[in-house]
mmCIF file of C-alpha atoms in Angstrom:
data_model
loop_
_atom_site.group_PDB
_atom_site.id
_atom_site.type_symbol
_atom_site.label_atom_id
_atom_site.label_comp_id
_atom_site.label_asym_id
_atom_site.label_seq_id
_atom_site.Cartn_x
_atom_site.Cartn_y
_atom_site.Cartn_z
ATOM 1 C CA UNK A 1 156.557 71.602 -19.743
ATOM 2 C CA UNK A 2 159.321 69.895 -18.225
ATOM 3 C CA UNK A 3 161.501 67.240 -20.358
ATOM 4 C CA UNK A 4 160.574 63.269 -20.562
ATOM 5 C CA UNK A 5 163.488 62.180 -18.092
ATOM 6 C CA UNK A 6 165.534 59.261 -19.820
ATOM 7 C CA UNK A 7 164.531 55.444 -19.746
ATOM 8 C CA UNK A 8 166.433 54.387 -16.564
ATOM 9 C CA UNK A 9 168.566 51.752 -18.797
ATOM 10 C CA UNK A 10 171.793 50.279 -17.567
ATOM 11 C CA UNK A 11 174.466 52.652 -19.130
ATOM 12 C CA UNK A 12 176.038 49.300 -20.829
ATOM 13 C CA UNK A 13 173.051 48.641 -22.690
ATOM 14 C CA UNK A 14 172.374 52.019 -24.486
ATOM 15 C CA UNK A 15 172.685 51.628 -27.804
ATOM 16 C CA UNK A 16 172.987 47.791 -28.069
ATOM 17 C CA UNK A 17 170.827 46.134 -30.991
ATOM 18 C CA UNK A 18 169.051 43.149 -30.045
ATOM 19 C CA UNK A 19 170.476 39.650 -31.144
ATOM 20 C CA UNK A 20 168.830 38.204 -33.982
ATOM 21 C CA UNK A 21 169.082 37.067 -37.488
ATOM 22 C CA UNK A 22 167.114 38.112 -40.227
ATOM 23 C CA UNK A 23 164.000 37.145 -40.576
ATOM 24 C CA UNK A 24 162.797 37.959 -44.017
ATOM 25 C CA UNK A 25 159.914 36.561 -46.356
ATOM 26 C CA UNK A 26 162.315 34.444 -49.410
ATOM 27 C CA UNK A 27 161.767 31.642 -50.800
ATOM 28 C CA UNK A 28 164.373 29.682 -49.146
ATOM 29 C CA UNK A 29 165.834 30.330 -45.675
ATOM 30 C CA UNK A 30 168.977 29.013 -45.089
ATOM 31 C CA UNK A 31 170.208 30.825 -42.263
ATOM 32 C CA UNK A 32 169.300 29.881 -38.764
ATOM 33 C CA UNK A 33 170.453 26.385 -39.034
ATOM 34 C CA UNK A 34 166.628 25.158 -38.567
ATOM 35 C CA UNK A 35 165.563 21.601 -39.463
ATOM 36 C CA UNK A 36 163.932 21.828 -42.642
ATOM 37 C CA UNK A 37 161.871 19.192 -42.335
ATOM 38 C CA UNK A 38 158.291 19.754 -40.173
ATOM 39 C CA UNK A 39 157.281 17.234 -37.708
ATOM 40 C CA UNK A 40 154.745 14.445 -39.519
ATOM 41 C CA UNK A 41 151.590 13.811 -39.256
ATOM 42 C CA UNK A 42 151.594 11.454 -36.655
ATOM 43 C CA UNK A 43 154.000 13.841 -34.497
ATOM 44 C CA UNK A 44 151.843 16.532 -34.816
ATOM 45 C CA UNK A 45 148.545 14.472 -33.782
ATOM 46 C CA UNK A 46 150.679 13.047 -30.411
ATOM 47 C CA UNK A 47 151.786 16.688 -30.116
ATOM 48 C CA UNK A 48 147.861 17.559 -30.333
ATOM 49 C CA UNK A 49 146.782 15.121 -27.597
ATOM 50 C CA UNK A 50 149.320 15.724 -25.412
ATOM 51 C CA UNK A 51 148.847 19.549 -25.195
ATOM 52 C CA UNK A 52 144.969 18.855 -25.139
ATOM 53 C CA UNK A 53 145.673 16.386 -22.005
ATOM 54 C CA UNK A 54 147.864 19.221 -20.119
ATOM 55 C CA UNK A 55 145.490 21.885 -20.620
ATOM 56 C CA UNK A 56 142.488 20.023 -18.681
ATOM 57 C CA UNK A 57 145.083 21.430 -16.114
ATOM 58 C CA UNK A 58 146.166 24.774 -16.625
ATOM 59 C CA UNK A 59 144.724 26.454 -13.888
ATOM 60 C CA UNK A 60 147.697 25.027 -12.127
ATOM 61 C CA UNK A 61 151.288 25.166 -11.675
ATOM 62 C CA UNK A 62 153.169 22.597 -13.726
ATOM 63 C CA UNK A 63 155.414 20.286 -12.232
ATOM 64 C CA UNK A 64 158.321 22.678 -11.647
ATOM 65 C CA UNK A 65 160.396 19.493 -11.799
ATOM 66 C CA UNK A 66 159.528 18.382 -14.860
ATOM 67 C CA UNK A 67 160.388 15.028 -13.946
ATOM 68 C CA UNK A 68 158.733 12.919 -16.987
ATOM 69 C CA UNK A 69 160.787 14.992 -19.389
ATOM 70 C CA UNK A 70 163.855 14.724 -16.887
ATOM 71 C CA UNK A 71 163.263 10.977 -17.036
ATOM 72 C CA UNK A 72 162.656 10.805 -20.839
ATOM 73 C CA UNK A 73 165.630 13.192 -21.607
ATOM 74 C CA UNK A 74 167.928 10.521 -19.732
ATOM 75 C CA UNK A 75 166.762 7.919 -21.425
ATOM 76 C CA UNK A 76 167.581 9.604 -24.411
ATOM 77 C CA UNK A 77 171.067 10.891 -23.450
ATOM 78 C CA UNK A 78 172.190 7.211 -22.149
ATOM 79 C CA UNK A 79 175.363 6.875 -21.229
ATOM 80 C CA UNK A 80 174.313 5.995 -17.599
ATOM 81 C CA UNK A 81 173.190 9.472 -17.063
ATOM 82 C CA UNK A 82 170.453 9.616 -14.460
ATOM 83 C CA UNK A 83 167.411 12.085 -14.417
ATOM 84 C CA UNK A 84 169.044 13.493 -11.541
ATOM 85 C CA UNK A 85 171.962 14.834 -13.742
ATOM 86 C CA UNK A 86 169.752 16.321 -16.266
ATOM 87 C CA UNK A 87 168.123 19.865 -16.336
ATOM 88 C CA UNK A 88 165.632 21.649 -19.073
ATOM 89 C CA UNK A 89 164.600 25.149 -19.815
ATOM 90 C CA UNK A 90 162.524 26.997 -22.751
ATOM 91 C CA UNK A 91 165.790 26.491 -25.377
ATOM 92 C CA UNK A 92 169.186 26.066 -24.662
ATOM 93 C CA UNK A 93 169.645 30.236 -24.223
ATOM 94 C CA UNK A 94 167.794 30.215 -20.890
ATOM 95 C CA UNK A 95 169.809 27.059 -19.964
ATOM 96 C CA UNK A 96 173.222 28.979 -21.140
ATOM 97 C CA UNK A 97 171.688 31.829 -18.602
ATOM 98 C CA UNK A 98 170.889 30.009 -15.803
ATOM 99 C CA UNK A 99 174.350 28.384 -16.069
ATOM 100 C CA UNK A 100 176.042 31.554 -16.046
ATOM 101 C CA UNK A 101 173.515 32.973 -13.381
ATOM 102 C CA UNK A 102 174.588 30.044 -11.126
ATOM 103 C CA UNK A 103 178.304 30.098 -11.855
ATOM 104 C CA UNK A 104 179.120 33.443 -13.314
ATOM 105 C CA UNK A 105 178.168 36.716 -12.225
ATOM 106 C CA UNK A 106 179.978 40.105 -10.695
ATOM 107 C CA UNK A 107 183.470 39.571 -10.103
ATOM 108 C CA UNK A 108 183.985 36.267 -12.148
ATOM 109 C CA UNK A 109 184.674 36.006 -15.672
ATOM 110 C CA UNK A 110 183.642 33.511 -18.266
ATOM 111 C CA UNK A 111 185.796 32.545 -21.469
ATOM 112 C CA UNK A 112 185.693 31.134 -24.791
ATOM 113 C CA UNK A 113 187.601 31.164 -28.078
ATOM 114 C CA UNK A 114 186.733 32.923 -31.258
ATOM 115 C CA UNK A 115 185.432 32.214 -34.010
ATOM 116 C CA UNK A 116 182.107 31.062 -31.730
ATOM 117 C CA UNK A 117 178.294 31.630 -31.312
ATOM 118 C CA UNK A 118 177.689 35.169 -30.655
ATOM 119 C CA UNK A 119 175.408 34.927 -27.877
ATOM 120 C CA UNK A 120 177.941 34.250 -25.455
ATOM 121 C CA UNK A 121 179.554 37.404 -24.665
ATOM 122 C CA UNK A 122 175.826 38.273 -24.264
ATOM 123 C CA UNK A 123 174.902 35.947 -21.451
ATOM 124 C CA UNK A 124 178.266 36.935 -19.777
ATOM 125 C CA UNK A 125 177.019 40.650 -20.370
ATOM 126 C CA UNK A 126 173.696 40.025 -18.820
ATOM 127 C CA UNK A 127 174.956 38.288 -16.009
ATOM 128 C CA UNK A 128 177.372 41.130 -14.743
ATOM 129 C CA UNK A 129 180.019 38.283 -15.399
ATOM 130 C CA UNK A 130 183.331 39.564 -17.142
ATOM 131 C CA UNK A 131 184.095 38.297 -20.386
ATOM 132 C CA UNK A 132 187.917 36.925 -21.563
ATOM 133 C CA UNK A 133 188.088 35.051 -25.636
ATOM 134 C CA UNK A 134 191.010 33.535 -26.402
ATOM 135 C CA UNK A 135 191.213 32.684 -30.294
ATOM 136 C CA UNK A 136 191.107 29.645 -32.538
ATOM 137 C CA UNK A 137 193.714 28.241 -34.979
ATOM 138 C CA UNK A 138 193.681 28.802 -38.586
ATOM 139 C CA UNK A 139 191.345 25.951 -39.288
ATOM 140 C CA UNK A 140 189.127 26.520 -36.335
ATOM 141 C CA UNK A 141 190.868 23.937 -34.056
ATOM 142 C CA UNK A 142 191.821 24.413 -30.365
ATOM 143 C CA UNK A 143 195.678 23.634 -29.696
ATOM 144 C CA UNK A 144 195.028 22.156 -26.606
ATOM 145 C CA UNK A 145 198.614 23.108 -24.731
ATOM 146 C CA UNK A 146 197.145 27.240 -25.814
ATOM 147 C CA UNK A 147 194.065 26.773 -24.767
ATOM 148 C CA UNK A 148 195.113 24.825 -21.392
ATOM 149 C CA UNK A 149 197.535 27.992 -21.365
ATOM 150 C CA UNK A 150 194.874 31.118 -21.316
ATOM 151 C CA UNK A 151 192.298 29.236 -18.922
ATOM 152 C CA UNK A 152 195.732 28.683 -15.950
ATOM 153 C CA UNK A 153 196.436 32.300 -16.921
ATOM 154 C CA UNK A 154 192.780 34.038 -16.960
ATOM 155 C CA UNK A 155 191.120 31.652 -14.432
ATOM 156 C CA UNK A 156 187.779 31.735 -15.479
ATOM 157 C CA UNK A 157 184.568 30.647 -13.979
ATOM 158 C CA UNK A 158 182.992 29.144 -16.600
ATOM 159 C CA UNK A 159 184.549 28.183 -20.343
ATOM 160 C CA UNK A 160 182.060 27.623 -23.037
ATOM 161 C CA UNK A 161 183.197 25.805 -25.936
ATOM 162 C CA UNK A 162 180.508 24.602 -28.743
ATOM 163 C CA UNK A 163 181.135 21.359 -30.250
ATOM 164 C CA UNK A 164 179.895 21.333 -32.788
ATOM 165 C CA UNK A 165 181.280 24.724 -32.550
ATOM 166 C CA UNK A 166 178.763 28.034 -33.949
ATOM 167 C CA UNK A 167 179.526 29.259 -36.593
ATOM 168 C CA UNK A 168 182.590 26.786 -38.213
ATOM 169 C CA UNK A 169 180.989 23.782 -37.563
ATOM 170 C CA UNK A 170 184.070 22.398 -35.595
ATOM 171 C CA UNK A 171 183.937 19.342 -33.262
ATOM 172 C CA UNK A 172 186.155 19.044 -30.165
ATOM 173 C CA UNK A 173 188.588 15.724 -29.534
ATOM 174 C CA UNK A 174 188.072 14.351 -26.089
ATOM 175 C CA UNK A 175 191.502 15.632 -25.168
ATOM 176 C CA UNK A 176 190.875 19.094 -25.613
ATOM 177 C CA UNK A 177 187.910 18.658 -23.207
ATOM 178 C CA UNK A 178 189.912 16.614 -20.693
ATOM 179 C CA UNK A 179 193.104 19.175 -20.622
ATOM 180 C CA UNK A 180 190.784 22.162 -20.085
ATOM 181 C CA UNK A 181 188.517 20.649 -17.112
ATOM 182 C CA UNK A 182 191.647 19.412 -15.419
ATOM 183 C CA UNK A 183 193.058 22.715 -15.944
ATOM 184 C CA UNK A 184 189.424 24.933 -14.408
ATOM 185 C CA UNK A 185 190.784 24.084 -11.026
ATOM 186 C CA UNK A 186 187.550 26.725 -9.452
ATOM 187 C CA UNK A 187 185.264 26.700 -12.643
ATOM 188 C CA UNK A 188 182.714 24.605 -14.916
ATOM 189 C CA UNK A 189 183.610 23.662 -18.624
ATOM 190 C CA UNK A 190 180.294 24.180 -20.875
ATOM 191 C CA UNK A 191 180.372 21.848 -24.244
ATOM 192 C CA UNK A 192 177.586 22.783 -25.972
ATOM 193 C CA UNK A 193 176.719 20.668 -28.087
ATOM 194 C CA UNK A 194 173.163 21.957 -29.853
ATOM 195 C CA UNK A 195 174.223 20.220 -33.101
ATOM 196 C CA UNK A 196 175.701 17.183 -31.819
ATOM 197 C CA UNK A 197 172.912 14.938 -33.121
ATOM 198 C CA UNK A 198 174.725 15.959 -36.933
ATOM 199 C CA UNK A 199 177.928 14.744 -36.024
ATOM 200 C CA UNK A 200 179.962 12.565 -38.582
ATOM 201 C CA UNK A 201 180.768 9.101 -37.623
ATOM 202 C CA UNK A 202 183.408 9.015 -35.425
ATOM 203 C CA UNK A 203 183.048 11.705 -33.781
ATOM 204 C CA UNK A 204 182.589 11.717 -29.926
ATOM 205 C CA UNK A 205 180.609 12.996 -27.368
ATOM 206 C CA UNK A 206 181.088 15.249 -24.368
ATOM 207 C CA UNK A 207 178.949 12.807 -22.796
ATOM 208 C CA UNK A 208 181.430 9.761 -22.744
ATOM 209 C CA UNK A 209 183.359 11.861 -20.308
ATOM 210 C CA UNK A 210 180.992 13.123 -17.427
ATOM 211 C CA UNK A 211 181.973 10.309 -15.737
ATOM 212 C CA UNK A 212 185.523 11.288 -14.822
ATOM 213 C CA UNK A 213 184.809 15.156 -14.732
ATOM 214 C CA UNK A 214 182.444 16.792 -12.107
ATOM 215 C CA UNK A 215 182.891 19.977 -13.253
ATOM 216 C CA UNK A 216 181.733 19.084 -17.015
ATOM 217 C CA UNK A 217 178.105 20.351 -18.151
ATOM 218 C CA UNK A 218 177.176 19.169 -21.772
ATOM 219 C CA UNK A 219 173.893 21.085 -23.017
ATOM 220 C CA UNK A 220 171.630 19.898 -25.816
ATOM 221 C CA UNK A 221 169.036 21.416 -27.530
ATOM 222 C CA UNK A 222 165.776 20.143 -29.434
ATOM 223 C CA UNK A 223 165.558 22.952 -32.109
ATOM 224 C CA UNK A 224 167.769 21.184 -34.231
ATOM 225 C CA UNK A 225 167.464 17.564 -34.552
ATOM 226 C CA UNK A 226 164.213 17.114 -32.955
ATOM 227 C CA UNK A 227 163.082 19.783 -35.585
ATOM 228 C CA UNK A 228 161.297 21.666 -32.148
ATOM 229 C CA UNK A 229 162.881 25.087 -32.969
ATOM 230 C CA UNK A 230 159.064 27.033 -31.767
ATOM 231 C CA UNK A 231 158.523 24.973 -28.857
ATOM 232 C CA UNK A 232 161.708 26.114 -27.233
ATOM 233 C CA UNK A 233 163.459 23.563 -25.459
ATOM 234 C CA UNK A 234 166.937 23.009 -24.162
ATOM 235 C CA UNK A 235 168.675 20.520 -21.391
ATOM 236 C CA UNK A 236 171.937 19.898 -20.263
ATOM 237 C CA UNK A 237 173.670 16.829 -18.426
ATOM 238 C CA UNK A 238 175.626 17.597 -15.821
ATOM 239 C CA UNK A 239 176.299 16.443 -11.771
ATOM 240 C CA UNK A 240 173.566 16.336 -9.444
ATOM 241 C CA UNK A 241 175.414 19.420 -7.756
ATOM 242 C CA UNK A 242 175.383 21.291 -10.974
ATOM 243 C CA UNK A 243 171.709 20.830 -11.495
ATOM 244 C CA UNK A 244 170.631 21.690 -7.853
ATOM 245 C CA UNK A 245 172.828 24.721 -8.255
ATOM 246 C CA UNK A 246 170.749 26.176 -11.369
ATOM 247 C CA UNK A 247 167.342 24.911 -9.179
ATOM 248 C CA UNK A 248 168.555 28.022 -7.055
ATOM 249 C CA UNK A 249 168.423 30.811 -10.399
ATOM 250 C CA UNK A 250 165.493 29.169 -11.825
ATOM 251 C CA UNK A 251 162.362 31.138 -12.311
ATOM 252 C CA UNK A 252 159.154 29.513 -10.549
ATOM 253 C CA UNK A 253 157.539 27.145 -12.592
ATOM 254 C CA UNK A 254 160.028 28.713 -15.204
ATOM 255 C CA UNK A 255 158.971 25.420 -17.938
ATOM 256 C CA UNK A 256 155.493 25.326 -18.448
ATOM 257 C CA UNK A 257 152.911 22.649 -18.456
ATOM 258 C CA UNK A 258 152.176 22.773 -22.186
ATOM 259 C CA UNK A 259 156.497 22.685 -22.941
ATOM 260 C CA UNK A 260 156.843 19.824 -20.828
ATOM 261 C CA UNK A 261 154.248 18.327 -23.000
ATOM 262 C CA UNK A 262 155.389 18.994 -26.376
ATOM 263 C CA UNK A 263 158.905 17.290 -25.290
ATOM 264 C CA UNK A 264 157.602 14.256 -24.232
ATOM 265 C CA UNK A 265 155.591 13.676 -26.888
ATOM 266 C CA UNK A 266 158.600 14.417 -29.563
ATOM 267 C CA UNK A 267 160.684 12.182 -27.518
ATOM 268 C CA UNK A 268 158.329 9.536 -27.966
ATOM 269 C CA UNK A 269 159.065 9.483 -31.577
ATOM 270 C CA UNK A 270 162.777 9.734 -31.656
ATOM 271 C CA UNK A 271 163.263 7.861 -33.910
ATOM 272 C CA UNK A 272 161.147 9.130 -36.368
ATOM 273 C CA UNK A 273 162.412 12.764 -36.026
ATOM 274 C CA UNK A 274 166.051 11.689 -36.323
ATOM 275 C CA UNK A 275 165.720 9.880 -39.836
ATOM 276 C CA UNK A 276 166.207 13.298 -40.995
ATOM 277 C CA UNK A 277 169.145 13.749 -39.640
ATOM 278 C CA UNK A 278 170.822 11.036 -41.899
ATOM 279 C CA UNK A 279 169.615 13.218 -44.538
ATOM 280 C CA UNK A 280 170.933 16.551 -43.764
ATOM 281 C CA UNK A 281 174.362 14.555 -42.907
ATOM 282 C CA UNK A 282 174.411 13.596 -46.452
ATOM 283 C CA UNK A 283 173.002 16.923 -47.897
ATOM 284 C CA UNK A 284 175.751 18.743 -45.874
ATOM 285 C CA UNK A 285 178.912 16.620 -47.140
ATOM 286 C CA UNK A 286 177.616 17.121 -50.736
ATOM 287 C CA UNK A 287 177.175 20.597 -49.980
ATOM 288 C CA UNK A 288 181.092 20.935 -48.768
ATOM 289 C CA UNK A 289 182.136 19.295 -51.445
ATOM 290 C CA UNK A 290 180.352 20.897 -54.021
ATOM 291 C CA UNK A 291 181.581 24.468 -52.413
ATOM 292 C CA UNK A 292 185.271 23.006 -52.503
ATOM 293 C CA UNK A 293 184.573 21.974 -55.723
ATOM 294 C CA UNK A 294 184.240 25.520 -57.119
ATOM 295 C CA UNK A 295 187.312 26.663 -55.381
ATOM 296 C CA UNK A 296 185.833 27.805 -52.368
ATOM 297 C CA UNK A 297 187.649 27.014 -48.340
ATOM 298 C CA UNK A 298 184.973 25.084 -46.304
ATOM 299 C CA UNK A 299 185.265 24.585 -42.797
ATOM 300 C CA UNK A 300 185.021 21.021 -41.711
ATOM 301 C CA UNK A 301 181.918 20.413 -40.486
ATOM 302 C CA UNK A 302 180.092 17.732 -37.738
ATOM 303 C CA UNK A 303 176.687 20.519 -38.152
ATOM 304 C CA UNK A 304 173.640 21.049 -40.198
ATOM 305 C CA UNK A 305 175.805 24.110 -41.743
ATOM 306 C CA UNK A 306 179.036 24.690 -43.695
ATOM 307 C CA UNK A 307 180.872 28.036 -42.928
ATOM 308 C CA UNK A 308 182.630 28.713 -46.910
ATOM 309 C CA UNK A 309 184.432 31.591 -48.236
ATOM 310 C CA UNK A 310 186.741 33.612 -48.689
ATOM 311 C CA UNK A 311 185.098 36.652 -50.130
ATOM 312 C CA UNK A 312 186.847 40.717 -50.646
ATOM 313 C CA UNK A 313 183.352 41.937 -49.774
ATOM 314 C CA UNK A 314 181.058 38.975 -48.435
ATOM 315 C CA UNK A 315 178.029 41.302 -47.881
ATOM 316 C CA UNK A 316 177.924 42.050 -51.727
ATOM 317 C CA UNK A 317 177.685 38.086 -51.719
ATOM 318 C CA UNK A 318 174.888 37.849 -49.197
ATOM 319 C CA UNK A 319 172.977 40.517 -50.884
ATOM 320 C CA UNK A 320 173.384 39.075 -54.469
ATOM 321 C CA UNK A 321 171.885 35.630 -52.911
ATOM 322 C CA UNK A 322 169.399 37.371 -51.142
ATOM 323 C CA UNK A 323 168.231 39.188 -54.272
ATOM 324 C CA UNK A 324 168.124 35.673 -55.624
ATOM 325 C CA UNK A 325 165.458 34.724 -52.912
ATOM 326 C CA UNK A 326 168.250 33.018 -50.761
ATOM 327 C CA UNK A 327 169.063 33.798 -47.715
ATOM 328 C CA UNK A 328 172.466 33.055 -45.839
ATOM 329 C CA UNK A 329 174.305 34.128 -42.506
ATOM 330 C CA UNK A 330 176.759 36.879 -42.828
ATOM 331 C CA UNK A 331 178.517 35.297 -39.892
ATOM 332 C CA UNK A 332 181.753 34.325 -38.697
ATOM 333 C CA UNK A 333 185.189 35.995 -39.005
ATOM 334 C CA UNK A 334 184.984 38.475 -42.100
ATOM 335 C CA UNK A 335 184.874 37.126 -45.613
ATOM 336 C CA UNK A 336 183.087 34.170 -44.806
ATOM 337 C CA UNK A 337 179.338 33.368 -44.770
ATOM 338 C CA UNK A 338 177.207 30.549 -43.406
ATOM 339 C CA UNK A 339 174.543 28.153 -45.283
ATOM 340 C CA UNK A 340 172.672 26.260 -43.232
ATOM 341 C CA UNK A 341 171.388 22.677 -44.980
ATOM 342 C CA UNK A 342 168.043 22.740 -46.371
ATOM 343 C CA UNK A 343 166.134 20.491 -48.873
ATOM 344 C CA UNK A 344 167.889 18.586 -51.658
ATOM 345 C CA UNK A 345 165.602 21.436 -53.618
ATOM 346 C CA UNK A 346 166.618 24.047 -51.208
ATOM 347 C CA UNK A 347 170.517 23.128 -51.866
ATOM 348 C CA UNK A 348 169.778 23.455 -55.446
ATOM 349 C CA UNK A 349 168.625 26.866 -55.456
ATOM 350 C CA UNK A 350 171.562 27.651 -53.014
ATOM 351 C CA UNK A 351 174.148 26.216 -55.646
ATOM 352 C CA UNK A 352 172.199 27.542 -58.271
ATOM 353 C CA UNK A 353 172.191 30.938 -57.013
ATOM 354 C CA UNK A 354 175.594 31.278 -55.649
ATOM 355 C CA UNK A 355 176.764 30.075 -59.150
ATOM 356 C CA UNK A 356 174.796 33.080 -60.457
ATOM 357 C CA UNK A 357 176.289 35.752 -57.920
ATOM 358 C CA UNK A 358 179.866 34.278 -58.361
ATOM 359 C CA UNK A 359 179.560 35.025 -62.443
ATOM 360 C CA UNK A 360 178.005 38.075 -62.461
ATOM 361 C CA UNK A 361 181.195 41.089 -62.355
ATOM 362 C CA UNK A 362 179.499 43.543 -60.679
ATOM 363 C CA UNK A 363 178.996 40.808 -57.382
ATOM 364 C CA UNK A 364 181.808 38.541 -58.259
ATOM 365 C CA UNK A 365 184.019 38.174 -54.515
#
């Protein structure tokens, strides 16, 4: 019998593990930066009705516009931003992809700075688009003259630059964003800004300044503060000529009927689902100040996570918090870990059983 001929992979994929987390059964999960607080009642019954109402119609395509939720989502954004400047797609990832689809691809590059989220490199990867990362100061900051520096010298395509950044937590000052889209002279400045909704007072949005850059895209998600992470739902503002440019990568009918839903009924109860935000803001500065209380270096932090550390051997840390039913991101450059903000009784256990770790010699950093 002749040999099983090889799975015809791409050669630059062999022996790649899939992104992802951990997803393990503990008591208290900490480390996917997920709202911990469900939808209510009243969401969920909205939710209920809605998808009901949209499956009367399922034996046909959805509106491959989406243009309720493109008209809700604006509404939302404000800032004079128009439904025409607004785009959506099942989570922010497939709206990262289509970006680089549109703008990226063989013989361009796209560029960021590290430390930053780690599926980047990945959409570059898939996208045949070459991939340049400059790096970040010592307290997670872009220098705005080094950054302006790399992106005249590499000439990237696209930049993407979290702010909120993934995984310090680190917001972006509007002149950081200005010097690097005047300096993309042939390419599009991402600001992602999936946590923005956790930002501290004071701190500004990308959003204030798509009026005086064209080739700004700002990208949102509703895992986070909407507390949506399993419906899958992501959107970016951007020009009109941005957004018709991603119409061309698109999938058919790539949002379905029953997503389109789901969104427009959370949206409906903004309000609602963002009183929890105040309370994760609050949870997460007595979390940072708790961690610097007990010596440790905390990233400052405009997310619903604080990056803390330094540890000699973080994983010994992680596993000693795990064995403690809590589970953290070993994320970030090395010796640091990541704790995304739970429950005040979620925080507890966190404190409680990093206090633990920290004591006991044989798992002491």
């Amino acid at each position: 019998m002749s040999p099983v001929p090889p799975v015809p992979m791409r050669e630059e994929l062999r022996g790649i593990e899939p992104y992802g987390a951990p997803q393990l059964d503990v008591p208290v999960l900490l480390n996917v930066n997920e709202n911990p607080y469900p939808p209510s009642p009243a969401v969920v019954a909205d939710i209920e009705r809605a998808v009901a109402v949209a499956a009367r119609d399922l034996n046909r395509y959805p509106d491959r516009e989406f243009t309720a939720l493109r008209e809700a989502l604006a509404a939302y954004l404000g800032h004079g931003i128009t439904p025409a400047q607004v785009w959506a797609a099942n989570g922010s990832n497939e709206v990262m992809l289509h970006v680089l689809q549109a703008f990226g691809g063989p013989g361009r590059t796209a560029l960021s700075f590290a430390p930053t989220y780690s599926m980047y490199p990945e959409y570059a990867r898939d996208t045949h688009t070459a991939w340049e990362v400059g790096h970040r100061e010592q307290d997670f900051t872009l220098d705005p003259e080094r950054a302006v520096a790399l992106v005249r010298a590499r000439r990237p395509h696209v930049v993407l630059l979290p702010s909120p950044n993934n995984p310090t937590g680190t917001a972006l000052p509007h002149e950081v964003i200005g010097a690097i889209c005047h300096a993309l002279d042939h390419g599009v400045l991402v600001v992602d800004e999936a946590y923005a909704e956790f930002r501290r007072a004071g701190t500004p949005s990308a959003l204030e300044l798509l009026p005086e850059h064209e080739n700004l895209v700002v990208t949102r998600t509703m895992s986070k503060a909407f507390a949506l992470a399993g419906a899958r739902v992501g959107y970016l503002a951007a020009s009109p000529e941005v957004c018709d440019a991603l119409r061309v990568v698109r999938l058919p009918y790539h949002l379905s009927a029953i997503t389109q839903a789901v969104a427009l009924a959370a949206l409906r109860h903004s309000t609602e689902l963002l009183a929890a935000v105040d309370q994760l803001r609050a949870e997460r500065d007595e979390t940072v100040e708790w961690l610097r209380a007990q010596g440790f270096t905390v990233a400052e932090s405009d997310a619903n996570f604080a990056l803390f550390g330094t540890f000699g051997d973080r994983q010994a840390v992680w596993q000693g918090l795990l064995d403690r039913g809590v589970l953290v991101r070993e994320t970030g450059p090395d010796g640091w870990l990541r704790v995304s903000i739970g429950t005040p009784a979620e925080m507890a256990a966190f404190r409680e059983a990093l206090t633990s770790v920290t004591a006991d010699p044989r798992e002491a950093p």
